[in-house]
Coordinates of C-alpha atoms in Angstrom, one line a residue:
M1 CA -68.7 9.0 58.1
A2 CA -67.2 12.1 56.5
I3 CA -63.9 10.2 56.1
G4 CA -65.7 7.3 54.4
N5 CA -67.5 9.6 52.0
M6 CA -64.2 11.3 51.2
T7 CA -62.4 8.0 50.6
G8 CA -65.2 6.8 48.3
H9 CA -65.2 10.0 46.3
L10 CA -61.4 9.9 45.9
L11 CA -61.6 6.2 44.8
L12 CA -64.3 6.9 42.2
R13 CA -62.2 9.8 40.9
L14 CA -59.1 7.7 40.6
I15 CA -61.0 4.9 38.9
F16 CA -62.4 7.5 36.4
Q17 CA -58.9 8.8 35.7
A18 CA -57.6 5.3 35.2
D19 CA -60.4 4.7 32.6
R20 CA -62.4 2.2 34.8
M21 CA -59.4 0.1 35.6
M22 CA -60.6 -3.3 36.8
I23 CA -59.8 -4.5 40.3
P24 CA -58.3 -8.0 40.2
E25 CA -60.1 -10.5 42.3
G26 CA -58.8 -10.8 45.9
I27 CA -57.2 -7.3 46.0
P28 CA -58.6 -5.3 48.9
L29 CA -59.9 -1.8 48.3
L30 CA -57.3 -0.2 50.6
L31 CA -54.5 -1.9 48.5
L32 CA -56.0 -0.5 45.3
V33 CA -56.0 3.0 46.9
L34 CA -52.3 2.6 47.7
L35 CA -51.6 1.4 44.2
M36 CA -53.4 4.3 42.7
G37 CA -51.4 6.6 45.0
S38 CA -48.2 5.4 43.1
F39 CA -49.4 6.8 39.7
T40 CA -47.2 9.6 38.3
G41 CA -50.1 11.9 37.4
S42 CA -53.4 12.4 35.6
N43 CA -54.3 11.9 31.9
N44 CA -53.7 15.6 31.3
E45 CA -50.0 15.1 32.4
L46 CA -49.4 11.9 30.3
I47 CA -51.2 12.4 27.0
K48 CA -51.6 15.5 24.9
V49 CA -54.4 15.4 22.3
L50 CA -56.1 18.7 21.5
E51 CA -59.7 18.5 22.5
K52 CA -61.4 20.3 19.6
T53 CA -63.8 19.8 16.7
E54 CA -62.4 20.0 13.1
Q55 CA -64.5 20.0 10.0
I56 CA -62.9 18.7 6.7
D57 CA -64.2 18.0 3.2
E58 CA -64.7 14.5 2.0
G59 CA -61.7 13.3 0.1
S60 CA -59.2 15.4 1.9
C61 CA -56.9 14.3 4.8
V62 CA -56.2 15.1 8.4
T63 CA -53.4 14.8 10.9
I64 CA -54.3 14.6 14.5
P65 CA -51.4 15.8 16.7
C66 CA -50.6 13.6 19.7
S67 CA -47.8 13.1 22.2
Y68 CA -47.5 11.0 25.3
K69 CA -44.9 10.7 28.1
K70 CA -43.1 7.5 28.8
T71 CA -42.8 7.1 32.6
K72 CA -41.0 3.7 32.8
D73 CA -39.2 1.3 30.6
G74 CA -41.0 -1.6 29.0
K75 CA -43.3 -2.3 26.1
Y76 CA -46.5 -0.1 25.9
T77 CA -49.7 -1.0 24.2
L78 CA -50.7 1.9 21.9
L79 CA -54.1 2.3 20.3
W80 CA -56.0 4.9 18.3
F81 CA -59.8 4.6 18.7
K82 CA -62.7 6.2 16.8
D83 CA -65.8 6.5 19.0
P84 CA -64.6 4.3 21.9
E85 CA -67.2 3.0 24.4
Y86 CA -66.3 1.2 27.6
N87 CA -67.8 -2.4 27.7
K88 CA -68.6 -3.2 31.3
I89 CA -69.0 -6.9 30.6
S90 CA -65.6 -7.4 28.8
Q91 CA -64.1 -4.5 30.8
I92 CA -62.4 -3.1 27.7
F93 CA -63.1 -0.2 25.3
D94 CA -64.9 -1.1 22.1
G95 CA -64.8 0.9 19.0
T96 CA -63.1 1.3 15.6
I97 CA -59.4 0.7 16.0
L98 CA -57.5 2.8 13.5
Y99 CA -54.0 1.9 14.8
S100 CA -52.7 -0.9 17.1
N101 CA -49.2 -2.1 18.0
T102 CA -50.5 -5.4 19.4
E103 CA -52.0 -8.4 17.7
E104 CA -54.5 -8.8 20.6
R105 CA -56.3 -5.6 19.4
P106 CA -55.9 -5.6 15.6
Q107 CA -56.6 -2.7 13.3
S108 CA -60.2 -2.6 12.0
P109 CA -60.7 -3.5 8.3
G110 CA -60.7 -0.8 5.6
Y111 CA -58.1 1.5 7.1
S112 CA -54.6 0.0 6.3
S113 CA -54.3 2.0 3.0
R114 CA -55.6 5.2 4.5
V115 CA -54.2 5.5 8.0
K116 CA -50.6 6.2 9.0
Y117 CA -49.1 6.3 12.5
I118 CA -46.4 8.9 12.9
T119 CA -43.9 8.7 15.8
D120 CA -40.4 9.7 16.7
E121 CA -39.9 7.0 19.2
T122 CA -36.5 5.1 19.1
S123 CA -35.3 2.0 21.0
Q124 CA -33.0 4.3 23.1
E125 CA -35.7 6.5 24.5
N126 CA -35.2 7.7 28.1
Q127 CA -38.0 8.0 30.6
N128 CA -40.0 11.2 31.0
I129 CA -39.6 12.2 27.4
W130 CA -42.6 13.2 25.2
I131 CA -43.1 10.9 22.3
K132 CA -45.0 11.8 19.1
C133 CA -48.1 9.7 18.4
D134 CA -49.8 11.5 15.5
L135 CA -52.5 9.9 13.4
R136 CA -52.9 10.7 9.7
I137 CA -56.0 9.7 7.7
T138 CA -56.2 10.3 3.9
D139 CA -59.2 10.1 1.4
L140 CA -61.6 11.0 4.2
Q141 CA -65.1 9.7 4.0
T142 CA -68.3 10.9 5.7
K143 CA -68.3 7.7 7.8
D144 CA -65.0 8.9 9.3
S145 CA -66.8 11.5 11.3
G146 CA -66.5 10.9 15.0
N147 CA -64.4 11.2 18.2
Y148 CA -60.8 10.1 18.1
K149 CA -58.9 9.1 21.2
F150 CA -55.4 7.8 21.9
R151 CA -54.9 5.2 24.5
F152 CA -51.7 3.7 26.0
I153 CA -51.4 0.9 28.5
I154 CA -48.4 0.5 30.8
S155 CA -49.7 -2.4 32.8
S156 CA -53.0 -3.9 33.9
Y157 CA -53.1 -1.2 36.6
M158 CA -51.9 1.8 34.5
K159 CA -54.1 2.6 31.5
Y160 CA -54.7 6.0 30.0
M161 CA -57.1 7.5 27.5
S162 CA -56.7 10.9 25.9
A163 CA -59.2 13.6 25.4
A164 CA -61.3 13.4 22.2
M165 CA -60.7 15.2 19.0
N166 CA -64.0 15.5 17.2
L167 CA -63.8 15.1 13.4
K168 CA -66.7 16.1 11.1
V169 CA -66.3 15.1 7.4
T170 CA -68.6 17.1 5.2
D171 CA -70.0 16.1 1.8
N172 CA -67.9 17.1 -1.1
P173 CA -69.6 17.0 -4.5
C174 CA -66.3 17.7 -6.3
K175 CA -64.4 14.8 -4.9
V176 CA -62.6 13.2 -7.8
H177 CA -62.1 9.6 -8.8
I178 CA -59.7 8.1 -11.4
E179 CA -61.3 5.1 -13.3
P180 CA -58.6 2.6 -14.2
S181 CA -60.9 0.4 -16.0
E182 CA -59.8 1.6 -19.4
L183 CA -56.1 1.1 -18.8
K184 CA -54.7 -1.8 -20.8
S185 CA -52.4 -4.1 -18.9
P186 CA -49.7 -4.1 -19.9
V187 CA -49.4 -0.7 -21.7
R188 CA -46.8 -0.9 -24.5
E189 CA -44.8 1.8 -26.2
S190 CA -46.9 3.6 -29.0
D191 CA -50.2 2.4 -27.5
K192 CA -53.1 5.0 -27.3
L193 CA -54.2 5.5 -23.8
T194 CA -57.3 7.1 -22.3
V195 CA -57.7 7.8 -18.5
R196 CA -60.9 9.2 -17.0
C197 CA -61.2 11.4 -13.9
S198 CA -64.7 12.0 -12.7
T199 CA -66.7 13.9 -10.1
F200 CA -70.3 14.2 -9.1
G201 CA -72.7 16.1 -11.4
S202 CA -73.5 18.5 -8.6
C203 CA -70.0 19.9 -8.8
D204 CA -69.8 23.1 -10.9
L205 CA -66.6 22.3 -12.8
H206 CA -64.9 19.4 -14.5
P207 CA -61.8 17.9 -12.8
E208 CA -58.4 19.1 -13.8
W209 CA -55.3 17.0 -14.9
L210 CA -51.7 17.6 -13.9
V211 CA -48.9 15.8 -15.6
H212 CA -45.6 15.5 -13.7
T213 CA -42.7 15.5 -16.1
S214 CA -39.1 16.5 -15.8
R215 CA -39.1 18.8 -18.9
Q216 CA -42.0 21.1 -18.1
K217 CA -43.4 23.0 -15.2
Q218 CA -46.4 21.6 -13.4
K219 CA -49.7 23.0 -14.7
W220 CA -53.2 22.1 -13.9
T221 CA -55.5 22.0 -16.9
S222 CA -58.7 20.6 -18.3
S223 CA -57.7 21.5 -21.9
S224 CA -55.4 19.9 -24.4
S225 CA -51.6 20.2 -24.1
T226 CA -48.7 19.5 -26.4
D227 CA -48.4 15.8 -25.7
M228 CA -51.9 14.9 -24.7
I229 CA -55.6 15.5 -25.5
I230 CA -58.0 16.4 -22.7
E231 CA -61.7 16.2 -23.3
T232 CA -64.7 16.8 -20.9
E233 CA -68.0 15.2 -21.0
E234 CA -70.9 14.1 -18.8
D235 CA -72.1 10.5 -18.6
K236 CA -75.6 9.1 -18.3
E237 CA -75.6 9.4 -14.6
G238 CA -74.7 13.1 -14.9
R239 CA -71.1 12.7 -13.6
K240 CA -68.6 15.2 -14.9
I241 CA -65.7 13.5 -16.6
T242 CA -62.4 14.8 -17.9
K243 CA -60.6 12.4 -20.3
L244 CA -56.8 12.4 -20.8
K245 CA -55.6 10.9 -24.1
L246 CA -52.0 10.4 -25.0
S247 CA -49.8 8.3 -27.2
V248 CA -47.5 6.3 -24.9
T249 CA -43.8 6.5 -25.2
W250 CA -41.2 4.6 -23.2
K251 CA -40.5 7.7 -21.3
D252 CA -44.0 7.6 -19.9
D253 CA -43.0 4.6 -17.7
R254 CA -43.5 5.5 -14.1
R255 CA -45.1 8.8 -15.2
I256 CA -47.5 10.2 -12.6
L257 CA -50.8 11.5 -13.8
S258 CA -52.7 13.6 -11.2
C259 CA -56.3 14.7 -11.1
R260 CA -57.9 17.2 -8.7
P261 CA -61.2 19.1 -8.2
A262 CA -61.1 22.2 -10.4
K263 CA -59.4 25.2 -8.7
S264 CA -58.9 23.2 -5.5
E265 CA -55.8 24.1 -3.4
D266 CA -56.2 21.2 -1.1
S267 CA -53.3 18.8 -2.0
C268 CA -55.1 16.0 -0.1
Q269 CA -57.9 16.1 -2.8
I270 CA -55.4 15.1 -5.5
R271 CA -55.6 11.6 -6.9
N272 CA -52.7 10.0 -8.7
I273 CA -52.1 7.1 -11.1
T274 CA -48.7 5.9 -12.2
L275 CA -48.3 4.5 -15.7
S276 CA -46.4 1.2 -16.3
V277 CA -45.2 1.0 -19.9
E278 CA -43.4 -2.0 -21.4
Y279 CA -40.7 -1.3 -23.9
A280 CA -37.5 -2.6 -25.3
P281 CA -34.2 -1.7 -23.6
K282 CA -33.3 2.0 -23.8
E283 CA -30.3 4.1 -22.8
V284 CA -28.0 1.2 -22.4
K285 CA -24.8 2.5 -20.8
A286 CA -21.6 0.8 -19.7
T287 CA -19.4 2.4 -17.0
V288 CA -16.3 1.3 -15.2
S289 CA -15.7 1.8 -11.4
S290 CA -12.2 3.2 -12.1
E291 CA -10.4 4.3 -15.2
D292 CA -7.0 4.0 -13.5
V293 CA -6.7 0.2 -13.4
K294 CA -3.5 -1.4 -12.1
E295 CA -2.5 -5.0 -12.2
G296 CA -3.9 -6.9 -9.2
D297 CA -6.8 -4.4 -8.7
S298 CA -10.4 -5.3 -8.8
V299 CA -12.6 -3.4 -11.2
T300 CA -16.3 -3.4 -11.7
L301 CA -18.0 -2.9 -15.0
S302 CA -21.6 -1.7 -14.6
C303 CA -24.4 -1.8 -17.2
T304 CA -27.4 0.3 -16.8
S305 CA -30.5 0.3 -18.9
R306 CA -34.1 1.3 -18.8
G307 CA -36.6 -1.4 -19.9
Q308 CA -39.9 -3.0 -19.0
P309 CA -40.1 -5.8 -18.1
D310 CA -36.7 -5.9 -16.4
V311 CA -33.8 -6.6 -18.6
S312 CA -31.0 -9.2 -18.4
F313 CA -27.4 -8.4 -19.2
S314 CA -24.6 -10.0 -21.2
W315 CA -21.0 -8.8 -21.2
F316 CA -18.7 -9.1 -24.2
K317 CA -15.0 -8.5 -24.9
K318 CA -13.9 -8.2 -28.5
E319 CA -16.9 -10.1 -29.8
R320 CA -16.3 -12.9 -27.3
I321 CA -18.9 -13.5 -24.6
E322 CA -17.3 -12.8 -21.2
K323 CA -20.1 -13.4 -18.9
S324 CA -23.9 -13.6 -19.0
Q325 CA -25.9 -12.8 -15.9
Q326 CA -29.1 -11.2 -14.7
M327 CA -27.2 -8.7 -12.7
S328 CA -25.8 -5.6 -14.3
D329 CA -22.2 -5.7 -12.9
L330 CA -19.3 -7.7 -14.2
K331 CA -16.5 -7.8 -11.6
L332 CA -12.9 -8.5 -12.6
N333 CA -10.8 -9.5 -9.7
N334 CA -7.0 -9.4 -9.6
V335 CA -6.8 -8.1 -13.1
K336 CA -3.9 -9.0 -15.3
P337 CA -2.4 -7.2 -18.4
E338 CA -4.3 -9.7 -20.7
D339 CA -7.6 -8.3 -19.2
S340 CA -7.0 -5.1 -21.2
G341 CA -9.3 -4.6 -24.1
E342 CA -12.7 -3.3 -25.3
Y343 CA -15.8 -4.3 -23.3
Y344 CA -19.5 -3.7 -23.9
C345 CA -22.8 -5.0 -22.6
E346 CA -26.1 -5.9 -24.0
A347 CA -29.5 -5.4 -22.4
E348 CA -32.3 -7.7 -23.4
N349 CA -35.9 -8.3 -22.6
K350 CA -38.8 -9.8 -24.5
H351 CA -39.2 -6.6 -26.6
G352 CA -35.7 -6.5 -27.9
V353 CA -31.9 -6.2 -27.4
K354 CA -29.7 -3.1 -27.3
K355 CA -25.9 -2.7 -27.2
S356 CA -24.1 -0.3 -25.0
N357 CA -21.1 2.0 -25.6
I358 CA -17.6 0.5 -25.6
I359 CA -15.4 0.7 -22.5
Q360 CA -11.7 0.6 -23.0
I361 CA -9.9 -1.2 -20.1
D362 CA -6.2 -0.4 -20.0
V363 CA -4.5 -2.4 -17.3
K364 CA -1.4 -0.7 -16.0
Y365 CA 1.4 -2.8 -14.8
G366 CA 5.0 -2.5 -13.8
P367 CA 8.1 -3.2 -16.0
E368 CA 8.7 -6.8 -16.9
G369 CA 11.7 -8.5 -18.5
V370 CA 14.2 -5.9 -17.4
K371 CA 17.7 -6.7 -18.5
V372 CA 21.0 -5.1 -19.2
Q373 CA 22.1 -5.4 -22.8
P374 CA 25.8 -4.8 -23.6
V375 CA 26.6 -3.1 -26.8
N376 CA 30.4 -3.7 -27.0
I377 CA 31.9 -5.5 -24.0
K378 CA 33.6 -8.3 -25.9
D379 CA 37.4 -7.9 -25.6
L380 CA 36.8 -4.6 -23.8
K381 CA 40.1 -3.1 -22.8
E382 CA 41.2 0.1 -21.0
G383 CA 40.6 3.2 -23.1
D384 CA 37.6 1.6 -25.0
E385 CA 34.0 3.0 -24.8
L386 CA 31.5 1.0 -22.7
T387 CA 27.9 1.2 -23.7
L388 CA 25.1 -0.6 -21.8
K389 CA 21.3 -0.4 -22.6
C390 CA 18.5 -1.1 -20.1
L391 CA 15.9 -3.1 -22.1
V392 CA 12.3 -3.6 -20.9
E393 CA 10.2 -6.2 -22.6
R394 CA 6.9 -4.7 -21.7
G395 CA 5.2 -2.4 -19.2
N396 CA 2.2 0.0 -19.1
P397 CA 2.8 2.9 -19.1
A398 CA 6.2 3.1 -20.6
V399 CA 9.2 3.4 -18.3
Y400 CA 10.1 7.1 -17.6
Q401 CA 13.0 6.7 -15.3
F402 CA 16.1 4.4 -15.1
M403 CA 18.6 3.9 -12.3
W404 CA 22.0 2.2 -12.8
Y405 CA 24.0 0.3 -10.2
K406 CA 27.5 -0.9 -10.1
N407 CA 28.4 -3.4 -7.4
S408 CA 25.1 -2.4 -5.7
Q409 CA 26.1 1.3 -5.6
N410 CA 23.9 3.9 -7.2
Q411 CA 25.3 5.6 -10.3
S412 CA 24.5 9.1 -11.5
E413 CA 23.1 8.0 -14.8
T414 CA 19.3 8.0 -15.1
S415 CA 18.8 7.5 -18.8
E416 CA 18.1 4.3 -20.7
T417 CA 21.7 4.1 -21.9
F418 CA 24.8 4.0 -19.7
I419 CA 28.0 5.1 -21.4
I420 CA 31.6 5.3 -20.2
S421 CA 33.7 7.0 -22.9
K422 CA 37.1 5.6 -21.7
V423 CA 36.9 2.6 -19.4
T424 CA 39.6 1.8 -16.8
E425 CA 40.3 -1.2 -14.7
E426 CA 38.2 0.4 -12.0
D427 CA 35.1 0.2 -14.2
R428 CA 34.9 -3.5 -14.2
G429 CA 32.2 -5.1 -11.9
S430 CA 28.6 -6.1 -11.6
Y431 CA 26.1 -3.8 -13.4
Q432 CA 22.3 -3.7 -13.0
C433 CA 19.6 -1.3 -14.2
Q434 CA 16.3 -0.5 -12.5
A435 CA 13.2 0.6 -14.5
D436 CA 10.4 2.7 -13.1
N437 CA 7.1 3.5 -14.8
G438 CA 5.2 4.9 -11.9
I439 CA 3.4 1.6 -11.1
R440 CA 6.4 -0.1 -9.6
T441 CA 10.1 -0.6 -10.1
E442 CA 11.9 -3.7 -11.4
I443 CA 15.6 -4.4 -11.3
S444 CA 17.5 -6.5 -13.8
D445 CA 19.8 -9.4 -13.3
I446 CA 23.5 -8.8 -12.8
L447 CA 25.8 -8.3 -15.9
E448 CA 29.4 -8.8 -15.2
V449 CA 31.7 -6.4 -17.1
S450 CA 35.4 -7.3 -17.5
V451 CA 37.9 -4.7 -18.6
K452 CA 41.1 -6.0 -20.2
Y453 CA 44.2 -4.1 -19.0
A454 CA 47.9 -4.3 -18.8
P455 CA 49.4 -5.7 -15.5
E456 CA 49.0 -3.3 -12.6
N457 CA 50.3 -3.2 -9.1
V458 CA 53.2 -5.4 -10.1
T459 CA 55.2 -6.4 -7.0
V460 CA 57.8 -8.9 -5.9
S461 CA 57.1 -11.0 -2.9
V462 CA 59.9 -12.8 -1.0
K463 CA 59.5 -16.2 0.6
G464 CA 62.3 -17.9 2.6
E465 CA 65.2 -16.8 4.8
Q466 CA 67.8 -14.5 3.3
R467 CA 70.7 -16.4 4.7
L468 CA 73.8 -17.9 3.2
G469 CA 72.9 -21.4 2.0
S470 CA 69.2 -21.0 2.5
E471 CA 66.4 -21.6 0.0
L472 CA 64.6 -18.4 -1.3
T473 CA 61.8 -17.8 -3.8
L474 CA 60.9 -14.5 -5.4
T475 CA 57.3 -14.3 -6.9
C476 CA 56.1 -11.7 -9.4
E477 CA 52.6 -10.8 -8.5
A478 CA 50.3 -8.5 -10.7
H479 CA 46.7 -7.6 -11.3
A480 CA 45.8 -8.0 -15.0
D481 CA 43.1 -9.1 -17.4
P482 CA 44.0 -11.3 -19.0
A483 CA 46.5 -12.8 -16.6
P484 CA 50.2 -12.2 -17.4
S485 CA 51.4 -14.7 -20.0
S486 CA 55.1 -14.2 -19.4
Y487 CA 57.5 -12.8 -16.8
E488 CA 61.1 -11.4 -17.0
W489 CA 63.5 -11.1 -14.0
K490 CA 66.2 -8.4 -13.7
K491 CA 69.0 -7.6 -11.3
G492 CA 70.9 -4.4 -10.7
F493 CA 74.5 -4.3 -11.7
N494 CA 76.4 -1.1 -11.2
G495 CA 73.3 0.9 -11.2
Q496 CA 71.7 -0.8 -14.2
L497 CA 69.2 -3.6 -14.4
K498 CA 70.1 -6.6 -16.5
T499 CA 68.0 -9.6 -17.4
I500 CA 69.0 -12.6 -15.4
E501 CA 66.2 -15.0 -16.1
Q502 CA 64.4 -15.4 -19.4
K503 CA 62.4 -18.5 -18.7
H504 CA 59.3 -16.3 -18.4
E505 CA 58.6 -18.0 -15.0
Q506 CA 56.6 -16.2 -12.4
R507 CA 59.0 -17.3 -9.7
L508 CA 62.8 -16.9 -9.3
H509 CA 64.1 -19.7 -7.2
F510 CA 67.4 -19.9 -5.3
L511 CA 68.1 -23.4 -3.9
S512 CA 71.1 -22.3 -1.9
L513 CA 71.8 -18.6 -1.4
E514 CA 75.2 -17.2 -2.1
I515 CA 76.6 -13.9 -1.0
S516 CA 76.7 -12.9 -4.6
D517 CA 72.9 -13.3 -4.8
S518 CA 72.5 -10.1 -2.8
G519 CA 71.3 -7.2 -4.8
Q520 CA 68.2 -5.4 -6.2
Y521 CA 65.7 -7.4 -8.2
A522 CA 62.7 -6.4 -10.3
C523 CA 60.2 -8.4 -12.4
I524 CA 58.3 -7.5 -15.6
A525 CA 54.8 -9.0 -16.0
Q526 CA 53.4 -9.0 -19.5
N527 CA 50.0 -9.9 -21.1
S528 CA 48.4 -9.2 -24.5
I529 CA 47.6 -5.6 -23.5
G530 CA 51.0 -4.6 -22.3
K531 CA 53.8 -5.1 -19.8
T532 CA 54.7 -3.4 -16.5
E533 CA 57.8 -3.5 -14.3
S534 CA 57.7 -3.9 -10.6
P535 CA 59.5 -1.7 -8.0
L536 CA 63.0 -2.9 -6.9
V537 CA 63.2 -5.4 -4.1
E538 CA 66.6 -5.7 -2.3
I539 CA 67.9 -9.1 -1.3
K540 CA 70.6 -9.1 1.4
V541 CA 72.1 -12.5 2.1
K542 CA 72.9 -12.9 5.8
H543 CA 76.4 -14.4 6.5
V544 CA 79.2 -14.4 9.0
P545 CA 81.9 -11.7 8.6
I546 CA 84.5 -12.2 5.9
I547 CA 87.6 -10.5 7.3
K548 CA 90.5 -8.8 5.7
I549 CA 93.3 -7.0 7.7
A550 CA 94.3 -3.6 6.3
H551 CA 97.6 -1.9 7.3
N552 CA 99.7 1.1 6.5
M553 CA 102.8 -0.8 5.3
T554 CA 103.8 -0.8 1.7
T555 CA 104.8 -4.5 1.7
L556 CA 105.4 -7.1 4.4
T557 CA 108.9 -7.6 3.3
Q558 CA 109.8 -4.0 3.7
W559 CA 110.2 -3.6 7.4
N560 CA 110.7 -0.4 9.2
W561 CA 111.1 -1.2 12.8
E562 CA 111.2 2.4 13.8
F563 CA 107.5 3.2 13.3
P564 CA 104.3 1.5 14.7
V565 CA 102.0 -0.3 12.3
S566 CA 98.3 0.6 12.2
L567 CA 96.0 -2.4 11.5
T568 CA 92.2 -2.4 10.6
C569 CA 90.0 -5.5 11.0
S570 CA 87.8 -5.0 7.9
A571 CA 84.7 -7.3 7.9
D572 CA 82.2 -7.8 5.1
A573 CA 79.1 -9.0 6.9
H574 CA 75.3 -8.9 6.9
P575 CA 74.2 -7.9 9.3
P576 CA 77.3 -5.7 10.0
A577 CA 79.8 -7.0 12.5
K578 CA 79.3 -5.5 16.0
V579 CA 82.1 -7.2 18.0
Y580 CA 85.9 -7.0 17.1
N581 CA 88.8 -8.6 19.0
W582 CA 92.6 -8.5 18.4
Y583 CA 94.8 -11.4 19.4
R584 CA 98.5 -12.4 19.3
E585 CA 99.2 -15.9 18.1
E586 CA 101.5 -16.6 21.0
D587 CA 98.7 -15.9 23.4
N588 CA 95.3 -16.3 21.7
V589 CA 93.4 -16.0 24.9
T590 CA 94.2 -12.5 25.9
V591 CA 92.3 -9.9 23.9
L592 CA 94.7 -7.2 22.9
S593 CA 91.9 -4.8 21.7
E594 CA 88.2 -4.8 21.3
H595 CA 88.3 -2.1 18.6
Q596 CA 88.3 -2.5 14.9
N597 CA 91.5 -0.6 14.6
F598 CA 94.7 -1.7 16.4
T599 CA 98.3 -0.3 16.5
V600 CA 101.4 -2.5 17.0
Q601 CA 104.6 -1.0 18.3
P602 CA 108.0 -2.1 17.1
Q603 CA 109.0 -3.4 20.5
N604 CA 106.1 -6.0 20.2
P605 CA 107.0 -8.1 17.3
G606 CA 104.8 -11.1 16.6
I607 CA 102.0 -12.7 14.7
Y608 CA 98.7 -10.9 15.0
Y609 CA 95.1 -11.7 13.9
C610 CA 91.5 -10.4 14.5
T611 CA 88.0 -11.8 14.9
A612 CA 84.7 -10.2 14.0
A613 CA 81.2 -11.3 15.0
N614 CA 77.6 -10.4 14.0
A615 CA 74.2 -12.0 14.7
I616 CA 75.0 -14.8 12.4
G617 CA 78.3 -15.9 13.9
E618 CA 82.1 -15.2 14.3
S619 CA 85.0 -15.5 12.0
R620 CA 88.8 -15.1 12.1
S621 CA 91.2 -13.2 9.9
E622 CA 94.5 -14.5 8.4
N623 CA 97.7 -13.9 10.4
I624 CA 99.9 -11.0 9.9
M625 CA 103.6 -10.9 11.1
L626 CA 105.1 -7.7 12.4
F627 CA 108.6 -6.6 13.4
I628 CA 110.2 -10.0 13.0
G629 CA 113.8 -9.4 11.6
S630 CA 116.2 -12.2 12.7
E631 CA 116.2 -15.6 11.2
Y632 CA 115.9 -17.1 14.6
E633 CA 112.8 -15.1 15.4
I634 CA 111.3 -16.1 12.1
T635 CA 112.1 -19.7 12.7
H636 CA 110.7 -19.5 16.1
L637 CA 107.6 -17.8 14.9
K638 CA 107.0 -20.4 12.2
Y639 CA 107.4 -23.1 14.8
I640 CA 104.8 -21.4 17.0
C641 CA 102.4 -20.9 14.1
S642 CA 102.7 -24.6 13.1
K643 CA 101.4 -25.7 16.5

């Protein structure tokens, strides 16, 4: 019995803590107890609302601090009640709902403009974090007095209600009210405007006005100021009224006029009214997104203006309409040099039109039309001055640096003009200039520069075999501009060169080489600038040896049989003879000597001869008779020689 009473008492306590949570049909009591045992804690641990009584004057405001702990993921139902009462029949709390996050329990009428729910909850909240759930009520009325409670519902089994914060709103005879009935709609510039702020007659003092402007400090007053007239009066019902009269200017648009009970320091008692003034466009200003505009960039021109009603904009360039649109921006995409110029905008509404300041758009672009202009390259010859200029048709800004190239090689010159005081043949080639103005660089086409010069590097080339009877051609080759117009051939004779060919042909042709053609040759190439002689080229005609026998006798007819005779086989040959042989006519098989020199003794009379050979071939000398004295020997020798 004691256990049953304890269980019943615990169950009633849990039901109280869960705000009379309903037991779904068919769920046993024991299951409910088990479910209740899974709760994370009591109301005191899940909701924090200060349980107190707060007294506030009518017309003021209040913020009720609140926080709750999120115990699990999911969507919670959040409600703020005034004077909630549990309805046993519907099994829900009835009362005035000041805030709700669900359409099933909507906010009660008359609170949307006066109530604000303040929270710091985000979509990324973790569990077991306290979340703000403050409630702020403005322009409090006496009917707002009551008990305020916060409720959050996790599921049909987990519902919580906070402690009550008791609010008492006391009568405030000095509560102010701004009467908009006298405001003209719309208010226009130069209109005369009167605004009334009233309070109950039981209030001791008239309301005060505060004007918020950017040019003066805030000051509460019930007397006239520099730009307005303030009057006080009491109407037939005894209400105390403070009138504010002013002549409206366009600068009064969106001007806030504030009224409060006299001497009140409660900011919640202030009532505001914002003026809406219609006027023609003012302060029309054109700006550009960037003053440094390069070709290909995108630039935005912006037009700003104040005006009521809203203004429309038109953009102009040099009196020509560029674009008309309701938006204030004019965007120029991929700008080109021709987009440079003066731009301005016009703002317009039904009260007038006003023109903006002028914006200068100066599109910067790289050099264009870069080319090399020769000053004096016609008939340019060695020793002349060469002057080239780098011309740029247009570019913005102007080119500040130049580069020169010859045959794609960078030159040291960096000015607009390239000068060579005395050109040589080496200065001919392909010239280009490159212009740089800081936006980009541009290089010119190639200009070919020719330098006229006398023949250089004159040489003689040989074609053919230098051999007796062969064909041979000598060619005079030279570098020159213009090409050589005539040639002259010379051959060395006794250490001097003499002209051998005056046909002015480039080639000297030998159909069949003779030994006499051997020697040193040179050619002279000539053009309109001058003439140049080549180095000597030696021609050596290859041939078999031409033999002569030299001896130490005075004459052949003068015999001296007592002394030997020295013979020399002398051979004129190219290449030189390397092999020599001596023979006796009576026995032309046996080689008597293989030396060039040969000595014959008196006891060996006879007819002798020699042979000489080189790489070309072999030849034989004439016979020489030695030591033949008797007529018989001579006759016999002649007989032998005739065979």
